[in-house]
Amino acid sequence: MSNTRSPRAPLFSRGSWAEASRIAVILRRETVGGGLLLAATVVAMIWANSPWSGGYDAVRDFTVGPAALHLHLPLETWASDGLLAIFFFVVGLELKREFVAGDLRDPARAVLPIAAAAGGMALPAILFVLVNLRTGDGALRGWAIPTATDIAFALAVLAVISTHLPSTLRIFLLTLAVVDDLLAITIIAVFYTGHLSALPLAAAAVPLAVFAFAVHRRNRSWWLLIPLALLTWGLVHASGVHATVAGVLLGFTVPVIRSEAAGGPEAGPGLAEHFERRIRPLSAGFAVPVFAFFAAGVTVGGMTGLTSAFEDPVTLGIVAGLVVGKTTGIFGTTFVLAKFTRATLDSGLRWIDIFGLAMLAGIGFTVSLLIGELAYGGASVRDDHVKIGVLCGSLIAALLATMVLRIRNRVYRQIAEEEAIDLDQDGIPDVYIESRGGDSP
């Protein structure tokens, strides 16, 4: 019997050039959105803690909308229920793209980000529960707050520290965030739906089905699709399910690949790519920053306010979940998976790179703040503590990730330079051809 062992498969292998270039475009857009998100957060924090904080409260609580439809809502609610539906529509598009034509369609490549995302959500929740077991007063309702990763915020941090993170790690980070978003929206729909009204929820299936039929027929008419989307959103909102779920459902209906039955002579890109290119800038550049502006404006109250917040176990549980839980969950799951499958890291990568990436995933903002509002209600003392916990936890995670990733930045720069070499000038970097045995991707 031969003692020769088969070579160990790399854990973070380089994908195709088509996938890498697509991800690069998405990350550039999210990085710009992350910068606007940071700016909106800073403005909100400064205004809410200034002598003119009353003006911020007045803008946040200003109500608008048709009362007859029970939509006469504060601007803060419009931002969390309405604008975030746009964000989750893009999430739905990206999820379907990944499962139909991206890395998640291949079970072998999907195992790692799915397992890492699950571990990175389970451990923060467990830590939060352990910290708040004896707190009482409904504190455990916030168990899901530290489970989410904010990809835009994380990419903004990468841009600020000017790190040249290798494409394999960037793709993993984005895929991890996509799975994270799927789990987060599932948690919101299942655990944070209060009173459920079945009739509006069932009625929402009608405009959703018409929307699905229209996009599968490659209908791009805004005068048809937007009213159908708004009607779906309104009925889901009326049902008691958080309205952002409507965004994901609408995104799921959009075809990624065009079929012959859709009127094309042969299979090709569906409308998902078209919609994502049009709507992602609106989501990253407007919807999410506006939500952040209304959600991040917590009155800290100086050291006294911070002390009071950190005397609440809810705040401590959030910080522990984001900083310790996310890092340990993602890194630990990846490490165990590598040992279990006998896989190795791709050339040039070290375990410290995965550790730094896991720390970066501890930046939870948009979805964490949303879950905090759903768990405890807005404009409450505990809601303020949630905001402080999310902001402080995300800041600590960002600083720690910065220190770790900056150590390896010289190596990352060398990898980035190698990935840009295209000696035959065919538009495809040579490493992507070499990694496939000389065949074009």
mmCIF file with all atom_site columns, N, CA and C in Angstrom, residues 328-368:
data_model
loop_
_atom_site.group_PDB
_atom_site.id
_atom_site.type_symbol
_atom_site.label_atom_id
_atom_site.label_alt_id
_atom_site.label_comp_id
_atom_site.label_asym_id
_atom_site.label_entity_id
_atom_site.label_seq_id
_atom_site.pdbx_PDB_ins_code
_atom_site.Cartn_x
_atom_site.Cartn_y
_atom_site.Cartn_z
_atom_site.occupancy
_atom_site.B_iso_or_equiv
_atom_site.pdbx_formal_charge
_atom_site.auth_seq_id
_atom_site.auth_comp_id
_atom_site.auth_asym_id
_atom_site.auth_atom_id
_atom_site.pdbx_PDB_model_num
ATOM 1   N N  . THR A 1 328 ? -13.325 35.316 18.288 1.00 0.00 ? 328 THR A N  1
ATOM 2   C CA . THR A 1 328 ? -13.147 33.909 18.660 1.00 0.00 ? 328 THR A CA 1
ATOM 3   C C  . THR A 1 328 ? -14.019 32.995 17.812 1.00 0.00 ? 328 THR A C  1
ATOM 4   N N  . GLY A 1 329 ? -15.261 33.424 17.550 1.00 0.00 ? 329 GLY A N  1
ATOM 5   C CA . GLY A 1 329 ? -16.172 32.590 16.778 1.00 0.00 ? 329 GLY A CA 1
ATOM 6   C C  . GLY A 1 329 ? -15.697 32.362 15.358 1.00 0.00 ? 329 GLY A C  1
ATOM 7   N N  . ILE A 1 330 ? -15.303 33.429 14.668 1.00 0.00 ? 330 ILE A N  1
ATOM 8   C CA . ILE A 1 330 ? -14.875 33.309 13.274 1.00 0.00 ? 330 ILE A CA 1
ATOM 9   C C  . ILE A 1 330 ? -13.511 32.618 13.179 1.00 0.00 ? 330 ILE A C  1
ATOM 10  N N  . PHE A 1 331 ? -12.552 33.097 13.982 1.00 0.00 ? 331 PHE A N  1
ATOM 11  C CA . PHE A 1 331 ? -11.206 32.505 13.922 1.00 0.00 ? 331 PHE A CA 1
ATOM 12  C C  . PHE A 1 331 ? -11.237 31.054 14.382 1.00 0.00 ? 331 PHE A C  1
ATOM 13  N N  . GLY A 1 332 ? -11.930 30.794 15.497 1.00 0.00 ? 332 GLY A N  1
ATOM 14  C CA . GLY A 1 332 ? -11.979 29.436 16.034 1.00 0.00 ? 332 GLY A CA 1
ATOM 15  C C  . GLY A 1 332 ? -12.634 28.463 15.068 1.00 0.00 ? 332 GLY A C  1
ATOM 16  N N  . THR A 1 333 ? -13.747 28.871 14.454 1.00 0.00 ? 333 THR A N  1
ATOM 17  C CA . THR A 1 333 ? -14.425 27.993 13.500 1.00 0.00 ? 333 THR A CA 1
ATOM 18  C C  . THR A 1 333 ? -13.530 27.710 12.296 1.00 0.00 ? 333 THR A C  1
ATOM 19  N N  . THR A 1 334 ? -12.851 28.738 11.798 1.00 0.00 ? 334 THR A N  1
ATOM 20  C CA . THR A 1 334 ? -11.959 28.559 10.647 1.00 0.00 ? 334 THR A CA 1
ATOM 21  C C  . THR A 1 334 ? -10.799 27.636 10.987 1.00 0.00 ? 334 THR A C  1
ATOM 22  N N  . PHE A 1 335 ? -10.233 27.816 12.173 1.00 0.00 ? 335 PHE A N  1
ATOM 23  C CA . PHE A 1 335 ? -9.092  26.999 12.591 1.00 0.00 ? 335 PHE A CA 1
ATOM 24  C C  . PHE A 1 335 ? -9.503  25.530 12.755 1.00 0.00 ? 335 PHE A C  1
ATOM 25  N N  . VAL A 1 336 ? -10.649 25.316 13.403 1.00 0.00 ? 336 VAL A N  1
ATOM 26  C CA . VAL A 1 336 ? -11.131 23.940 13.599 1.00 0.00 ? 336 VAL A CA 1
ATOM 27  C C  . VAL A 1 336 ? -11.454 23.289 12.253 1.00 0.00 ? 336 VAL A C  1
ATOM 28  N N  . LEU A 1 337 ? -12.058 24.051 11.351 1.00 0.00 ? 337 LEU A N  1
ATOM 29  C CA . LEU A 1 337 ? -12.389 23.523 10.032 1.00 0.00 ? 337 LEU A CA 1
ATOM 30  C C  . LEU A 1 337 ? -11.116 23.126 9.285  1.00 0.00 ? 337 LEU A C  1
ATOM 31  N N  . ALA A 1 338 ? -10.067 23.937 9.421  1.00 0.00 ? 338 ALA A N  1
ATOM 32  C CA . ALA A 1 338 ? -8.800  23.622 8.758  1.00 0.00 ? 338 ALA A CA 1
ATOM 33  C C  . ALA A 1 338 ? -8.211  22.326 9.306  1.00 0.00 ? 338 ALA A C  1
ATOM 34  N N  . LYS A 1 339 ? -8.252  22.166 10.627 1.00 0.00 ? 339 LYS A N  1
ATOM 35  C CA . LYS A 1 339 ? -7.715  20.945 11.228 1.00 0.00 ? 339 LYS A CA 1
ATOM 36  C C  . LYS A 1 339 ? -8.550  19.728 10.859 1.00 0.00 ? 339 LYS A C  1
ATOM 37  N N  . PHE A 1 340 ? -9.868  19.905 10.814 1.00 0.00 ? 340 PHE A N  1
ATOM 38  C CA . PHE A 1 340 ? -10.770 18.787 10.529 1.00 0.00 ? 340 PHE A CA 1
ATOM 39  C C  . PHE A 1 340 ? -10.615 18.313 9.085  1.00 0.00 ? 340 PHE A C  1
ATOM 40  N N  . THR A 1 341 ? -10.449 19.258 8.155  1.00 0.00 ? 341 THR A N  1
ATOM 41  C CA . THR A 1 341 ? -10.342 18.910 6.728  1.00 0.00 ? 341 THR A CA 1
ATOM 42  C C  . THR A 1 341 ? -8.899  18.753 6.274  1.00 0.00 ? 341 THR A C  1
ATOM 43  N N  . ARG A 1 342 ? -7.937  18.996 7.170  1.00 0.00 ? 342 ARG A N  1
ATOM 44  C CA . ARG A 1 342 ? -6.503  18.936 6.850  1.00 0.00 ? 342 ARG A CA 1
ATOM 45  C C  . ARG A 1 342 ? -6.143  19.905 5.735  1.00 0.00 ? 342 ARG A C  1
ATOM 46  N N  . ALA A 1 343 ? -6.819  21.048 5.710  1.00 0.00 ? 343 ALA A N  1
ATOM 47  C CA . ALA A 1 343 ? -6.551  22.067 4.684  1.00 0.00 ? 343 ALA A CA 1
ATOM 48  C C  . ALA A 1 343 ? -5.457  23.007 5.166  1.00 0.00 ? 343 ALA A C  1
ATOM 49  N N  . THR A 1 344 ? -4.777  23.628 4.211  1.00 0.00 ? 344 THR A N  1
ATOM 50  C CA . THR A 1 344 ? -3.729  24.594 4.526  1.00 0.00 ? 344 THR A CA 1
ATOM 51  C C  . THR A 1 344 ? -4.163  25.980 4.051  1.00 0.00 ? 344 THR A C  1
ATOM 52  N N  . LEU A 1 345 ? -3.503  26.997 4.570  1.00 0.00 ? 345 LEU A N  1
ATOM 53  C CA . LEU A 1 345 ? -3.754  28.352 4.091  1.00 0.00 ? 345 LEU A CA 1
ATOM 54  C C  . LEU A 1 345 ? -3.111  28.544 2.727  1.00 0.00 ? 345 LEU A C  1
ATOM 55  N N  . ASP A 1 346 ? -3.689  29.421 1.932  1.00 0.00 ? 346 ASP A N  1
ATOM 56  C CA . ASP A 1 346 ? -3.150  29.707 0.612  1.00 0.00 ? 346 ASP A CA 1
ATOM 57  C C  . ASP A 1 346 ? -1.764  30.347 0.750  1.00 0.00 ? 346 ASP A C  1
ATOM 58  N N  . SER A 1 347 ? -0.988  30.268 -0.302 1.00 0.00 ? 347 SER A N  1
ATOM 59  C CA . SER A 1 347 ? 0.374   30.789 -0.289 1.00 0.00 ? 347 SER A CA 1
ATOM 60  C C  . SER A 1 347 ? 0.395   32.265 0.109  1.00 0.00 ? 347 SER A C  1
ATOM 61  N N  . GLY A 1 348 ? 1.276   32.615 1.021  1.00 0.00 ? 348 GLY A N  1
ATOM 62  C CA . GLY A 1 348 ? 1.436   34.002 1.448  1.00 0.00 ? 348 GLY A CA 1
ATOM 63  C C  . GLY A 1 348 ? 0.614   34.386 2.659  1.00 0.00 ? 348 GLY A C  1
ATOM 64  N N  . LEU A 1 349 ? -0.398  33.578 3.007  1.00 0.00 ? 349 LEU A N  1
ATOM 65  C CA . LEU A 1 349 ? -1.260  33.906 4.143  1.00 0.00 ? 349 LEU A CA 1
ATOM 66  C C  . LEU A 1 349 ? -0.782  33.202 5.406  1.00 0.00 ? 349 LEU A C  1
ATOM 67  N N  . ARG A 1 350 ? -1.055  33.832 6.550  1.00 0.00 ? 350 ARG A N  1
ATOM 68  C CA . ARG A 1 350 ? -0.726  33.271 7.852  1.00 0.00 ? 350 ARG A CA 1
ATOM 69  C C  . ARG A 1 350 ? -1.975  33.342 8.741  1.00 0.00 ? 350 ARG A C  1
ATOM 70  N N  . TRP A 1 351 ? -1.945  32.619 9.826  1.00 0.00 ? 351 TRP A N  1
ATOM 71  C CA . TRP A 1 351 ? -3.121  32.600 10.704 1.00 0.00 ? 351 TRP A CA 1
ATOM 72  C C  . TRP A 1 351 ? -3.369  33.954 11.353 1.00 0.00 ? 351 TRP A C  1
ATOM 73  N N  . ILE A 1 352 ? -2.333  34.764 11.477 1.00 0.00 ? 352 ILE A N  1
ATOM 74  C CA . ILE A 1 352 ? -2.541  36.109 12.023 1.00 0.00 ? 352 ILE A CA 1
ATOM 75  C C  . ILE A 1 352 ? -3.420  36.941 11.088 1.00 0.00 ? 352 ILE A C  1
ATOM 76  N N  . ASP A 1 353 ? -3.379  36.651 9.780  1.00 0.00 ? 353 ASP A N  1
ATOM 77  C CA . ASP A 1 353 ? -4.240  37.354 8.837  1.00 0.00 ? 353 ASP A CA 1
ATOM 78  C C  . ASP A 1 353 ? -5.711  37.026 9.094  1.00 0.00 ? 353 ASP A C  1
ATOM 79  N N  . ILE A 1 354 ? -5.985  35.767 9.365  1.00 0.00 ? 354 ILE A N  1
ATOM 80  C CA . ILE A 1 354 ? -7.361  35.341 9.646  1.00 0.00 ? 354 ILE A CA 1
ATOM 81  C C  . ILE A 1 354 ? -7.814  35.924 10.979 1.00 0.00 ? 354 ILE A C  1
ATOM 82  N N  . PHE A 1 355 ? -6.889  36.000 11.928 1.00 0.00 ? 355 PHE A N  1
ATOM 83  C CA . PHE A 1 355 ? -7.215  36.575 13.234 1.00 0.00 ? 355 PHE A CA 1
ATOM 84  C C  . PHE A 1 355 ? -7.585  38.056 13.095 1.00 0.00 ? 355 PHE A C  1
ATOM 85  N N  . GLY A 1 356 ? -6.789  38.798 12.310 1.00 0.00 ? 356 GLY A N  1
ATOM 86  C CA . GLY A 1 356 ? -7.095  40.212 12.094 1.00 0.00 ? 356 GLY A CA 1
ATOM 87  C C  . GLY A 1 356 ? -8.407  40.413 11.376 1.00 0.00 ? 356 GLY A C  1
ATOM 88  N N  . LEU A 1 357 ? -8.698  39.548 10.392 1.00 0.00 ? 357 LEU A N  1
ATOM 89  C CA . LEU A 1 357 ? -9.958  39.634 9.664  1.00 0.00 ? 357 LEU A CA 1
ATOM 90  C C  . LEU A 1 357 ? -11.141 39.345 10.585 1.00 0.00 ? 357 LEU A C  1
ATOM 91  N N  . ALA A 1 358 ? -10.966 38.360 11.475 1.00 0.00 ? 358 ALA A N  1
ATOM 92  C CA . ALA A 1 358 ? -12.020 38.040 12.435 1.00 0.00 ? 358 ALA A CA 1
ATOM 93  C C  . ALA A 1 358 ? -12.281 39.214 13.373 1.00 0.00 ? 358 ALA A C  1
ATOM 94  N N  . MET A 1 359 ? -11.221 39.910 13.767 1.00 0.00 ? 359 MET A N  1
ATOM 95  C CA . MET A 1 359 ? -11.388 41.108 14.594 1.00 0.00 ? 359 MET A CA 1
ATOM 96  C C  . MET A 1 359 ? -12.145 42.188 13.835 1.00 0.00 ? 359 MET A C  1
ATOM 97  N N  . LEU A 1 360 ? -11.822 42.344 12.553 1.00 0.00 ? 360 LEU A N  1
ATOM 98  C CA . LEU A 1 360 ? -12.479 43.358 11.732 1.00 0.00 ? 360 LEU A CA 1
ATOM 99  C C  . LEU A 1 360 ? -13.976 43.074 11.625 1.00 0.00 ? 360 LEU A C  1
ATOM 100 N N  . ALA A 1 361 ? -14.344 41.801 11.622 1.00 0.00 ? 361 ALA A N  1
ATOM 101 C CA . ALA A 1 361 ? -15.760 41.429 11.546 1.00 0.00 ? 361 ALA A CA 1
ATOM 102 C C  . ALA A 1 361 ? -16.509 41.783 12.821 1.00 0.00 ? 361 ALA A C  1
ATOM 103 N N  . GLY A 1 362 ? -15.787 42.170 13.871 1.00 0.00 ? 362 GLY A N  1
ATOM 104 C CA . GLY A 1 362 ? -16.435 42.609 15.103 1.00 0.00 ? 362 GLY A CA 1
ATOM 105 C C  . GLY A 1 362 ? -17.005 44.010 15.011 1.00 0.00 ? 362 GLY A C  1
ATOM 106 N N  . ILE A 1 363 ? -16.840 44.652 13.859 1.00 0.00 ? 363 ILE A N  1
ATOM 107 C CA . ILE A 1 363 ? -17.454 45.963 13.662 1.00 0.00 ? 363 ILE A CA 1
ATOM 108 C C  . ILE A 1 363 ? -18.914 45.749 13.287 1.00 0.00 ? 363 ILE A C  1
ATOM 109 N N  . GLY A 1 364 ? -19.774 45.873 14.265 1.00 0.00 ? 364 GLY A N  1
ATOM 110 C CA . GLY A 1 364 ? -21.207 45.705 14.029 1.00 0.00 ? 364 GLY A CA 1
ATOM 111 C C  . GLY A 1 364 ? -21.882 47.042 14.216 1.00 0.00 ? 364 GLY A C  1
ATOM 112 N N  . PHE A 1 365 ? -22.630 47.498 13.263 1.00 0.00 ? 365 PHE A N  1
ATOM 113 C CA . PHE A 1 365 ? -23.223 48.828 13.388 1.00 0.00 ? 365 PHE A CA 1
ATOM 114 C C  . PHE A 1 365 ? -24.660 48.844 12.905 1.00 0.00 ? 365 PHE A C  1
ATOM 115 N N  . THR A 1 366 ? -24.873 48.867 11.585 1.00 0.00 ? 366 THR A N  1
ATOM 116 C CA . THR A 1 366 ? -26.206 49.087 11.029 1.00 0.00 ? 366 THR A CA 1
ATOM 117 C C  . THR A 1 366 ? -27.228 48.091 11.574 1.00 0.00 ? 366 THR A C  1
ATOM 118 N N  . VAL A 1 367 ? -26.987 46.794 11.365 1.00 0.00 ? 367 VAL A N  1
ATOM 119 C CA . VAL A 1 367 ? -27.954 45.782 11.778 1.00 0.00 ? 367 VAL A CA 1
ATOM 120 C C  . VAL A 1 367 ? -27.981 45.652 13.301 1.00 0.00 ? 367 VAL A C  1
ATOM 121 N N  . SER A 1 368 ? -26.842 45.843 13.959 1.00 0.00 ? 368 SER A N  1
ATOM 122 C CA . SER A 1 368 ? -26.807 45.780 15.422 1.00 0.00 ? 368 SER A CA 1
ATOM 123 C C  . SER A 1 368 ? -27.692 46.857 16.043 1.00 0.00 ? 368 SER A C  1
#
